Short mmCIF file of C-alpha atoms and ligand atoms in Angstrom, two decimals:
data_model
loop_
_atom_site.label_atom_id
_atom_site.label_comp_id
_atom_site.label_asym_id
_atom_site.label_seq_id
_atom_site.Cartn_x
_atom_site.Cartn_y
_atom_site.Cartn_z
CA UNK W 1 110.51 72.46 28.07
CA UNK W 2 113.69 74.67 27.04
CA UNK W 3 111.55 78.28 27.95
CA UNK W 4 114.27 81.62 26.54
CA UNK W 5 114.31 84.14 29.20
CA UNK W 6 111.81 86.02 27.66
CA UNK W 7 109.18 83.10 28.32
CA UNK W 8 110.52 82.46 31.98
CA UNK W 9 109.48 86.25 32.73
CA UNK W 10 106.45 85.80 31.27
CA UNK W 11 105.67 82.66 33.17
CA UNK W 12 107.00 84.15 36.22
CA UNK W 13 104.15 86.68 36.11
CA UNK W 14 106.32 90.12 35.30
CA UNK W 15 104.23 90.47 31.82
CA UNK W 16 101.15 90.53 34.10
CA UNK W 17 98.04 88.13 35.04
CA UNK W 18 96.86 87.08 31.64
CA UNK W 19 100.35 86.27 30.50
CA UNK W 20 101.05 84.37 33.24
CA UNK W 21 97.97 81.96 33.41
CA UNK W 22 98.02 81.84 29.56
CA UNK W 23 101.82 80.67 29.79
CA UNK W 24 101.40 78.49 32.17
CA UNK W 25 98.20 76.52 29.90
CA UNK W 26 100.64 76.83 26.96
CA UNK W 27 103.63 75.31 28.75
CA UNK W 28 101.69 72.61 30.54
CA UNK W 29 100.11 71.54 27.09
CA UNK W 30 103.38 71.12 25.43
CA UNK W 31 104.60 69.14 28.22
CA UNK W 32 101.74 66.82 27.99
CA UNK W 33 102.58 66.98 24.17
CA UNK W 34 106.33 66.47 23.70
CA UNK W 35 107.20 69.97 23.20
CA UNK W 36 111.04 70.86 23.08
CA UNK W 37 109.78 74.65 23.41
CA UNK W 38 107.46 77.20 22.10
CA UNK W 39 107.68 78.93 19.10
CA UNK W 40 105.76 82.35 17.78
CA UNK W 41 102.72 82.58 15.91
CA UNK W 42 101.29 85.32 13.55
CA UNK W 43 97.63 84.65 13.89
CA UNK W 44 94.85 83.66 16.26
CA UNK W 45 91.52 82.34 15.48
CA UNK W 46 89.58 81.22 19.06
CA UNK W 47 86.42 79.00 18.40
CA UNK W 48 84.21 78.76 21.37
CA UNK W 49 82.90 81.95 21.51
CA UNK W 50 79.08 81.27 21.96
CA UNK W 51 77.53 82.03 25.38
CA UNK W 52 75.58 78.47 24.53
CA UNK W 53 79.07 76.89 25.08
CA UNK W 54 80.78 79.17 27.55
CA UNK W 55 77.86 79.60 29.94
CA UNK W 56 78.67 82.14 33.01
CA UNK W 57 82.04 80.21 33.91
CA UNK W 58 83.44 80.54 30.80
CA UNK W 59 82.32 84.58 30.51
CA UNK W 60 83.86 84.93 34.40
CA UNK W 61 87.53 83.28 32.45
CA UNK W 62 86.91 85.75 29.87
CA UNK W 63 86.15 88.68 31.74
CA UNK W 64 89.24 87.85 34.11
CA UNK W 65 91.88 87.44 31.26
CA UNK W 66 90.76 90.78 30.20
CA UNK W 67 91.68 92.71 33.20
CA UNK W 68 95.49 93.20 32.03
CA UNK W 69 95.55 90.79 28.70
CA UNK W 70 96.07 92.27 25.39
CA UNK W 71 96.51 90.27 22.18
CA UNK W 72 100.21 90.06 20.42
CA UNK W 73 98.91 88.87 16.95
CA UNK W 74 95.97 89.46 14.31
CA UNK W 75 93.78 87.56 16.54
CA UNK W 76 89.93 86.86 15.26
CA UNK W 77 86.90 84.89 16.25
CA UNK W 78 84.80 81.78 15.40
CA UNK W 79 81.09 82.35 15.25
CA UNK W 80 79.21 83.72 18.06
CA UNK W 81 75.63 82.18 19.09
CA UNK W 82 73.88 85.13 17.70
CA UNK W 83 74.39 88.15 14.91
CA UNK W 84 75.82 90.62 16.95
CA UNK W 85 73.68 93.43 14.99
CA UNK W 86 70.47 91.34 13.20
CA UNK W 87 69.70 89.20 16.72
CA UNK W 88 65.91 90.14 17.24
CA UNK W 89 65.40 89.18 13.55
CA UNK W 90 66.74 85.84 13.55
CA UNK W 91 64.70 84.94 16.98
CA UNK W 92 66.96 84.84 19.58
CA UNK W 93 66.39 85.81 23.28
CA UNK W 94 67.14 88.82 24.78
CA UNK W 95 68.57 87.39 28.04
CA UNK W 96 71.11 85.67 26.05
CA UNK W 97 72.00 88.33 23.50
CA UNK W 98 72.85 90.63 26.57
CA UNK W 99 75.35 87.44 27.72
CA UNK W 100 76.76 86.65 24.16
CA UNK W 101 77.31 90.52 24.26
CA UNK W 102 79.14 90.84 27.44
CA UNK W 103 81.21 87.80 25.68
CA UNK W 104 82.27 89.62 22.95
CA UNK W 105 83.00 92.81 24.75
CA UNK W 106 85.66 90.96 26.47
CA UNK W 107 87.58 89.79 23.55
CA UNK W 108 87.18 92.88 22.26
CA UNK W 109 89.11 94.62 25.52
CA UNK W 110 91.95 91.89 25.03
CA UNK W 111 92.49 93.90 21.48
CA UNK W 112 90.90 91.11 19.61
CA UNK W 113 89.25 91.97 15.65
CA UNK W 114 85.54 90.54 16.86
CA UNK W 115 84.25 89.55 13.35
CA UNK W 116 83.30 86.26 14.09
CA UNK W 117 83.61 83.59 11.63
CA UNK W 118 84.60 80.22 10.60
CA UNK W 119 86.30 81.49 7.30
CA UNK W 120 89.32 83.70 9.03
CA UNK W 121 91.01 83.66 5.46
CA UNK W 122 88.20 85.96 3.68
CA UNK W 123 88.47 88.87 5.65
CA UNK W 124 91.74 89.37 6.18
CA UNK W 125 93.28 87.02 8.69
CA UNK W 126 95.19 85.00 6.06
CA UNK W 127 99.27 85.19 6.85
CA UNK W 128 101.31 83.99 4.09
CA UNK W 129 101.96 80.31 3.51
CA UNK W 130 104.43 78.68 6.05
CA UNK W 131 103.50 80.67 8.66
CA UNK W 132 102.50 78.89 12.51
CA UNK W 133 98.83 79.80 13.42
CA UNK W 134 97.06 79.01 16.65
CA UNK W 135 93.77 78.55 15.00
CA UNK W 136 90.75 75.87 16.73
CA UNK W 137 87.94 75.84 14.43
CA UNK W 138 87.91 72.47 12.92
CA UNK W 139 87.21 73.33 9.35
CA UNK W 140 89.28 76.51 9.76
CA UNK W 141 92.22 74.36 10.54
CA UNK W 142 91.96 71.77 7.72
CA UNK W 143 91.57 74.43 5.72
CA UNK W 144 94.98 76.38 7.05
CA UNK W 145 96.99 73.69 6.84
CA UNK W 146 95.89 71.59 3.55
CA UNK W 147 95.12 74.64 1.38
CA UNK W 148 96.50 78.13 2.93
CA UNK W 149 99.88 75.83 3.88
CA UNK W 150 99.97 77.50 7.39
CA UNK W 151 100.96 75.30 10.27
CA UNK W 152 98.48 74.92 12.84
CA UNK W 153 97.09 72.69 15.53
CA UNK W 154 93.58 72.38 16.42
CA UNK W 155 93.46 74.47 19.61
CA UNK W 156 90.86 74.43 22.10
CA UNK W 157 89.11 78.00 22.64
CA UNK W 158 91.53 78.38 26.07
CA UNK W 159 94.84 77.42 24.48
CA UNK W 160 94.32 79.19 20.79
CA UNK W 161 93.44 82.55 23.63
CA UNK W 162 96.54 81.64 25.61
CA UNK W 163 98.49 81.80 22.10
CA UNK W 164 96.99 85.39 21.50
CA UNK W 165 97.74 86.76 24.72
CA UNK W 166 101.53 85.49 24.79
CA UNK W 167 102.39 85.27 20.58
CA UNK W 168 103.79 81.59 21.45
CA UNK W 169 102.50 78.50 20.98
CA UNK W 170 104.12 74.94 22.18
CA UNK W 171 105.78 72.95 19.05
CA UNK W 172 104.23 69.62 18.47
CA UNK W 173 101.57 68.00 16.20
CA UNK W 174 101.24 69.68 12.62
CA UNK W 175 104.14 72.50 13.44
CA UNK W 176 106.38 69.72 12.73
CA UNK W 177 106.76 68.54 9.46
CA UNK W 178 107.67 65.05 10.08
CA UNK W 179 103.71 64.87 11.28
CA UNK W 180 102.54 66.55 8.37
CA UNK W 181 103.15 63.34 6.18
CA UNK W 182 100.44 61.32 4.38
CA UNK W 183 99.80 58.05 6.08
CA UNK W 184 97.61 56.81 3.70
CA UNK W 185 96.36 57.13 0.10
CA UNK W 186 92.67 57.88 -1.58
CA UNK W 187 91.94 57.34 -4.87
CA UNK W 188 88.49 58.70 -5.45
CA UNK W 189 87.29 57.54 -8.72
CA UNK W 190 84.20 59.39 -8.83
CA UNK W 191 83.90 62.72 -10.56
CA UNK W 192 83.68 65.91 -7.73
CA UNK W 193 80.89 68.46 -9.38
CA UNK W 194 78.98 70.00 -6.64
CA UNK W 195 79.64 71.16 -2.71
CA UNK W 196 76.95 68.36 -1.67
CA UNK W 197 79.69 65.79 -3.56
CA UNK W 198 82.56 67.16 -1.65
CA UNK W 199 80.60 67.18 1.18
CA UNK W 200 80.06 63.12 0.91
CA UNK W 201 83.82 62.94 -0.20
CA UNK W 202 85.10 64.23 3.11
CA UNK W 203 82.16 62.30 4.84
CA UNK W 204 83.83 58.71 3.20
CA UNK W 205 86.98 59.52 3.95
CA UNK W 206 86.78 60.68 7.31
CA UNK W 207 85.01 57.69 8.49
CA UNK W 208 87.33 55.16 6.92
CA UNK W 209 90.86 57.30 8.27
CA UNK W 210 90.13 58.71 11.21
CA UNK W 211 92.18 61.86 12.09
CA UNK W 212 95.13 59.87 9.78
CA UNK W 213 96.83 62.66 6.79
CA UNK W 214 95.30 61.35 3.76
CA UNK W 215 97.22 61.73 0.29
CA UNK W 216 94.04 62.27 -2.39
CA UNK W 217 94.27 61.46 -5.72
CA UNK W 218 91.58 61.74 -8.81
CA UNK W 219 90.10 64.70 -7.86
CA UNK W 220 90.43 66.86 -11.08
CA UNK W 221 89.74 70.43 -10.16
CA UNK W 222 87.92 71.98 -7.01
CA UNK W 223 87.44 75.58 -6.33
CA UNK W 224 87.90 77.24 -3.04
CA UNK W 225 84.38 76.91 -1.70
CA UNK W 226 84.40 73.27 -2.79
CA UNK W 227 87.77 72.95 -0.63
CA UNK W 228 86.15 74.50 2.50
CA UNK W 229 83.14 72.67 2.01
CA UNK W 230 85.29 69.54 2.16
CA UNK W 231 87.47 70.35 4.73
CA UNK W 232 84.69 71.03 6.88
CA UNK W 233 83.31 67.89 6.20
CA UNK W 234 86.38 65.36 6.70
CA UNK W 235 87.59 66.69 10.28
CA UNK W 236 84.05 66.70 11.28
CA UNK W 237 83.92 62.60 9.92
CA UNK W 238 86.92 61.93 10.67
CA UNK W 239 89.27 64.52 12.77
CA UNK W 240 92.47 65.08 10.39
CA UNK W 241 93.91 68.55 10.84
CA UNK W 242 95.63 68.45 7.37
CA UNK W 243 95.32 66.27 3.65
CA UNK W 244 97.28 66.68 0.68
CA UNK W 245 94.77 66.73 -2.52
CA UNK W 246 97.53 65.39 -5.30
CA UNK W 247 97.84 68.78 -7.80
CA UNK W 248 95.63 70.79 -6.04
CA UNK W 249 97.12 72.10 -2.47
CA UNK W 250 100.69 73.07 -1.83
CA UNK W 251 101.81 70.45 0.74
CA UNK W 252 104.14 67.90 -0.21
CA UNK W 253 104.13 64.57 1.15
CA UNK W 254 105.77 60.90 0.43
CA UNK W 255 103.24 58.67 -1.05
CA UNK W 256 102.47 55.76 1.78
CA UNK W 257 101.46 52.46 0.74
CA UNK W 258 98.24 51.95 1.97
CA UNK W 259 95.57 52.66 -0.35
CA UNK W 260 91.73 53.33 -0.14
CA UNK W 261 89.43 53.78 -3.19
CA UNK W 262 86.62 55.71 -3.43
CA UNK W 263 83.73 54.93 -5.94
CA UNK W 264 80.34 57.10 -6.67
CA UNK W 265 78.40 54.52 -5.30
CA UNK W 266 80.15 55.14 -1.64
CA UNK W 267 79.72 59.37 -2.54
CA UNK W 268 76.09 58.42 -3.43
CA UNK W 269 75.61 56.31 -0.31
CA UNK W 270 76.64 59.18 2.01
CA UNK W 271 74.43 61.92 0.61
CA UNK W 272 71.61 59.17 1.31
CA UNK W 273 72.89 58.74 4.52
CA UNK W 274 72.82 62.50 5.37
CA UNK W 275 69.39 62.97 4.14
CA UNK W 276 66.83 61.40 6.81
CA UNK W 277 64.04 64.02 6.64
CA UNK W 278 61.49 65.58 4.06
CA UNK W 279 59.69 68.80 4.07
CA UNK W 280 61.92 71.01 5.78
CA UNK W 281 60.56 73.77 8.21
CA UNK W 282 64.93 75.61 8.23
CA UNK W 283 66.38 76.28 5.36
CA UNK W 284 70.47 77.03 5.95
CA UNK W 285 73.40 78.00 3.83
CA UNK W 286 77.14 78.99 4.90
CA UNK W 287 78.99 76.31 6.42
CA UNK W 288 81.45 77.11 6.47
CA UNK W 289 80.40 80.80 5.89
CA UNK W 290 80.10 81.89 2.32
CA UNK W 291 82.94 83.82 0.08
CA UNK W 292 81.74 86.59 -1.89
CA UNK W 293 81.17 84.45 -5.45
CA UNK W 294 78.93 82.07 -2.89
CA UNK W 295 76.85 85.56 -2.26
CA UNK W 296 76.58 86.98 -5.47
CA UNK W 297 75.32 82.90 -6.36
CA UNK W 298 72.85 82.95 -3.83
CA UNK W 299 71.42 86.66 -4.66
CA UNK W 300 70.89 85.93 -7.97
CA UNK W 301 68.63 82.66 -7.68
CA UNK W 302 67.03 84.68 -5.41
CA UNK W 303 66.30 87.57 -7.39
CA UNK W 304 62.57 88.19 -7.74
CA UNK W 305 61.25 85.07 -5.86
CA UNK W 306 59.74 84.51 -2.54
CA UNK W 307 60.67 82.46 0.14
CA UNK W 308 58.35 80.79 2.05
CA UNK W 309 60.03 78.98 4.84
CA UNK W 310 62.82 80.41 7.05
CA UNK W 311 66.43 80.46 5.91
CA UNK W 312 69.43 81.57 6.67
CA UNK W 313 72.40 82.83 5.10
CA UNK W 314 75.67 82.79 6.73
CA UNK W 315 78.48 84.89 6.01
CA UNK W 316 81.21 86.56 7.86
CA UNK W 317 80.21 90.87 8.70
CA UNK W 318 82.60 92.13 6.63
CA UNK W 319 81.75 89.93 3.53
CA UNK W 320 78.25 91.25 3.75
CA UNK W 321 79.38 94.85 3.47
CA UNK W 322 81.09 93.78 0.19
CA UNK W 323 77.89 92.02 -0.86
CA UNK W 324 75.93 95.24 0.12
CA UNK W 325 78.45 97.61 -1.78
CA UNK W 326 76.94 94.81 -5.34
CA UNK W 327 73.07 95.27 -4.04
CA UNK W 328 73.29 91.33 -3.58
CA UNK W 329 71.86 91.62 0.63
CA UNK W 330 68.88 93.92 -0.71
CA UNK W 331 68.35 91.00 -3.21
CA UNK W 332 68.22 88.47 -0.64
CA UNK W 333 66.58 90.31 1.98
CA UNK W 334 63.64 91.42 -0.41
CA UNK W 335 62.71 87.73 -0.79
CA UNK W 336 62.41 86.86 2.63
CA UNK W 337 65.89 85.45 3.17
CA UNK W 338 67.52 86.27 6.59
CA UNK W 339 71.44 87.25 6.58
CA UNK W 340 72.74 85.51 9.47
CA UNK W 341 76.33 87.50 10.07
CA UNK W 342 79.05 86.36 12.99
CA UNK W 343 76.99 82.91 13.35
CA UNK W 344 75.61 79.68 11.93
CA UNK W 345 72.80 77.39 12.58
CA UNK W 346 74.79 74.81 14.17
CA UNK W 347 76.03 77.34 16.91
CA UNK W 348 72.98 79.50 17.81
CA UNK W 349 70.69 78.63 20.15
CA UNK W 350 67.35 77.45 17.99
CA UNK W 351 67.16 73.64 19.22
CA UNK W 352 63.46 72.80 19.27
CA UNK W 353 62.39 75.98 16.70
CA UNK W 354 62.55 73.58 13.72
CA UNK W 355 62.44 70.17 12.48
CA UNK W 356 63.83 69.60 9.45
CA UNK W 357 67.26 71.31 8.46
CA UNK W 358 68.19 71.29 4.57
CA UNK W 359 71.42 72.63 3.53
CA UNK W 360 74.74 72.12 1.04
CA UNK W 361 76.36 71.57 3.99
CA UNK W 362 77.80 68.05 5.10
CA UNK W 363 78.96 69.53 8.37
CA UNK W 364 75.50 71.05 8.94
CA UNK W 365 74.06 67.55 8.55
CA UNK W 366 75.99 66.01 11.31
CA UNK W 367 75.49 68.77 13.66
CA UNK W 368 72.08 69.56 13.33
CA UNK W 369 71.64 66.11 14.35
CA UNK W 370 73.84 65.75 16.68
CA UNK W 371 73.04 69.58 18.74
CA UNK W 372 69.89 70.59 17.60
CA UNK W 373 67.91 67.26 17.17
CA UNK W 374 66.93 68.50 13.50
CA UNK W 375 66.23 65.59 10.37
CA UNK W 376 68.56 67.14 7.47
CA UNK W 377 68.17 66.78 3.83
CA UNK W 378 71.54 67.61 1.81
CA UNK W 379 70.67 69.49 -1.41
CA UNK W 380 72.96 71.89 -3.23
CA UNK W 381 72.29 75.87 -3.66
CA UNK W 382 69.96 76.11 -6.40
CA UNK W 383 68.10 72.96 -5.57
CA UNK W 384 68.33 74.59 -1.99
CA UNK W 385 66.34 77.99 -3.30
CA UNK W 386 63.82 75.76 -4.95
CA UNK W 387 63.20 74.20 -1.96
CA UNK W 388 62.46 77.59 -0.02
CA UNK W 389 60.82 79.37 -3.01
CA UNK W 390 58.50 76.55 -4.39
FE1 LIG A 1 81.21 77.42 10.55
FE2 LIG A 1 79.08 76.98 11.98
FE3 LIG A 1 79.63 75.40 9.98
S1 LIG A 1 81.06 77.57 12.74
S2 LIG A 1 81.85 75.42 9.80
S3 LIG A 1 79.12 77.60 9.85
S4 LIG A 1 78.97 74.76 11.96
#
């Protein structure tokens, strides 16, 4: 790789410890990747931040880095594997909070913001369109690069770090726009209403393209919660990092010649597929965490009821305090409702607590099989409420 002088020093170790091991991870990934050279970045979101996934050898890489590493750019977190404030409430042991803890405290030494969530772009860390990002979470990423039209790969917790700590990341993959074509073309023909529906769109489409760009066409509207929703859902299906949704996101794209249709009888056939269980004992909603409107939605049907089973509701820290500022948490809290802030129920340690998951989330379907052993029943947010209130 073609490293300015800059980067040699930096590689060389004069910039200090951190710089140098995260330079060296950055150059040895574009080498393995093509990359003529490194470019800068203007934002940092790291996913693996849960103690469940780091365990002690990750914390003693963390803890090391922050010795002498600070971050260049706006640099925030994926969820955590508890809430950093509400822990005791939602269950979770106290021999792990003091580890996810001691986790956090160690990004927050390397200068990083610590709210941890999934949705980056509603509290703040949103650069303007065009921009290259070192972001890793999966949905987060789609998300970037289909809808915010910011350039990212999807980093690894290590590399995305690496990026903070130096402000570079190597150019290959979706920084370059000749791999930020479509490959191949959707035509859903099936009217998109609720998150559930986009949920099953992504969950088509991902299995039939893989980590291919798609090029969708039909879709008539979607708002942004329907969008993360979706994007959540096809790189968890499927793996793409980017699609073009024809009127609806900024990208632009060739149209390729292969073509897949999508009818409501496949969208109907994956909501039955991610529904295997009845009468669930967990109750979840954010995922990815909710926006404000999602809040406000979700305080009103529960206004006055009672819930009867445990839920959760997900939502980034500083979302919350807006949602506290409209009275919407004491709405939600008075019925029984736990706010789950800077994690989710796919990343927090609660395998074994419950057995049946139901959520609006397609995403949440496949991992609370897949990590938590759960059945999962797909419903959307007022049939949801029902559900815990009946
Ligand atoms: Fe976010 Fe957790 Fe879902 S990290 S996308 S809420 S699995």
């Amino acid at each position: 790789m073609d490293l300015a002088k800059e980067e040699q020093e930096m590689l060389s170790g004069r910039h200090g410890n951190a710089v140098r091991s995260s330079m060296n991870l950055l150059v040895s990934l574009g080498e393995i990747f093509g990359a003529k050279r490194l470019i800068d970045i203007s934002s940092v979101q790291i996913a693996g931040v849960s103690y469940h996934n780091l365990g002690e050898a990750g914390l003693d890489y963390l803890s090391d880095l922050a010795k002498d590493g600070k971050v260049k750019v706006l640099t925030t977190l994926n969820p955590a594997g508890m809430d950093m404030e509400n822990w005791k409430a939602l269950g979770i042991p106290e021999d792990f909070a003091e580890k996810q803890i001691r986790v956090i405290e160690a990004f927050r030494k390397m200068g990083v913001v610590t709210t941890c969530t999934c949705t980056p772009y509603f509290v703040g860390n949103s650069p303007p369109s065009g921009s290259h990002v070192a972001w890793s979470e999966s949905s987060a990423v789609c998300y970037a690069n289909s809808v915010l039209g910011l350039k990212t790969n999807r980093e690894g917790g290590p590399s995305a770090l690496a990026s903070a700590l130096t402000g570079k990341t190597p150019e290959f993959g979706m920084h370059l726009d000749a791999n930020r074509q479509a490959k191949v073309v959707i035509d859903v023909e099936a009217a998109m209403k609720t998150i559930p529906d986009f949920g099953a769109l992504g969950h088509v489409i991902g299995n039939r393209i893989g980590n291919k760009v798609p090029l969708i066409r039909g879709v008539k509207k979607a708002s942004v919660e329907q969008l993360k929703s979706f994007c959540a859902s096809i790189a968890t299906y499927g793996g793409t990092a980017l699609f073009h949704m024809y009127g609806i996101t900024p990208g632009k794209t060739a149209v390729p010649e292969e073509k897949i249709s999508v009818s409501r009888e496949d969208i109907d056939n994956a909501r039955a597929e991610m529904t295997d269980g009845k009468d669930p004992d967990f109750i979840a909603i954010g995922c990815p965490h909710l926006s404000l409107k999602e809040v406000g939605e979700v305080a009103e049907l529960l206004r006055g009821k009672h819930v009867k089973k445990e839920m959760w509701i997900c939502m980034a820290r500083p979302v919350m305090k807006d949602a506290e500022k409209r009275g919407w948490i004491k709405d939600i809290e008075e019925s029984g409702a736990k706010i789950a802030c800077d994690t989710c129920m796919v990343v927090a340690p609660i395998k074994g607590r419950f057995n049946v998951l139901a959520t609006d989330s397609a995403k949440g379907c496949f991992y609370g099989r897949g990590k938590n052993d759960f059945k999962t029943i797909i419903l959307s947010i007022p049939e949801l409420i029902e559900e815990a209130t009946k």
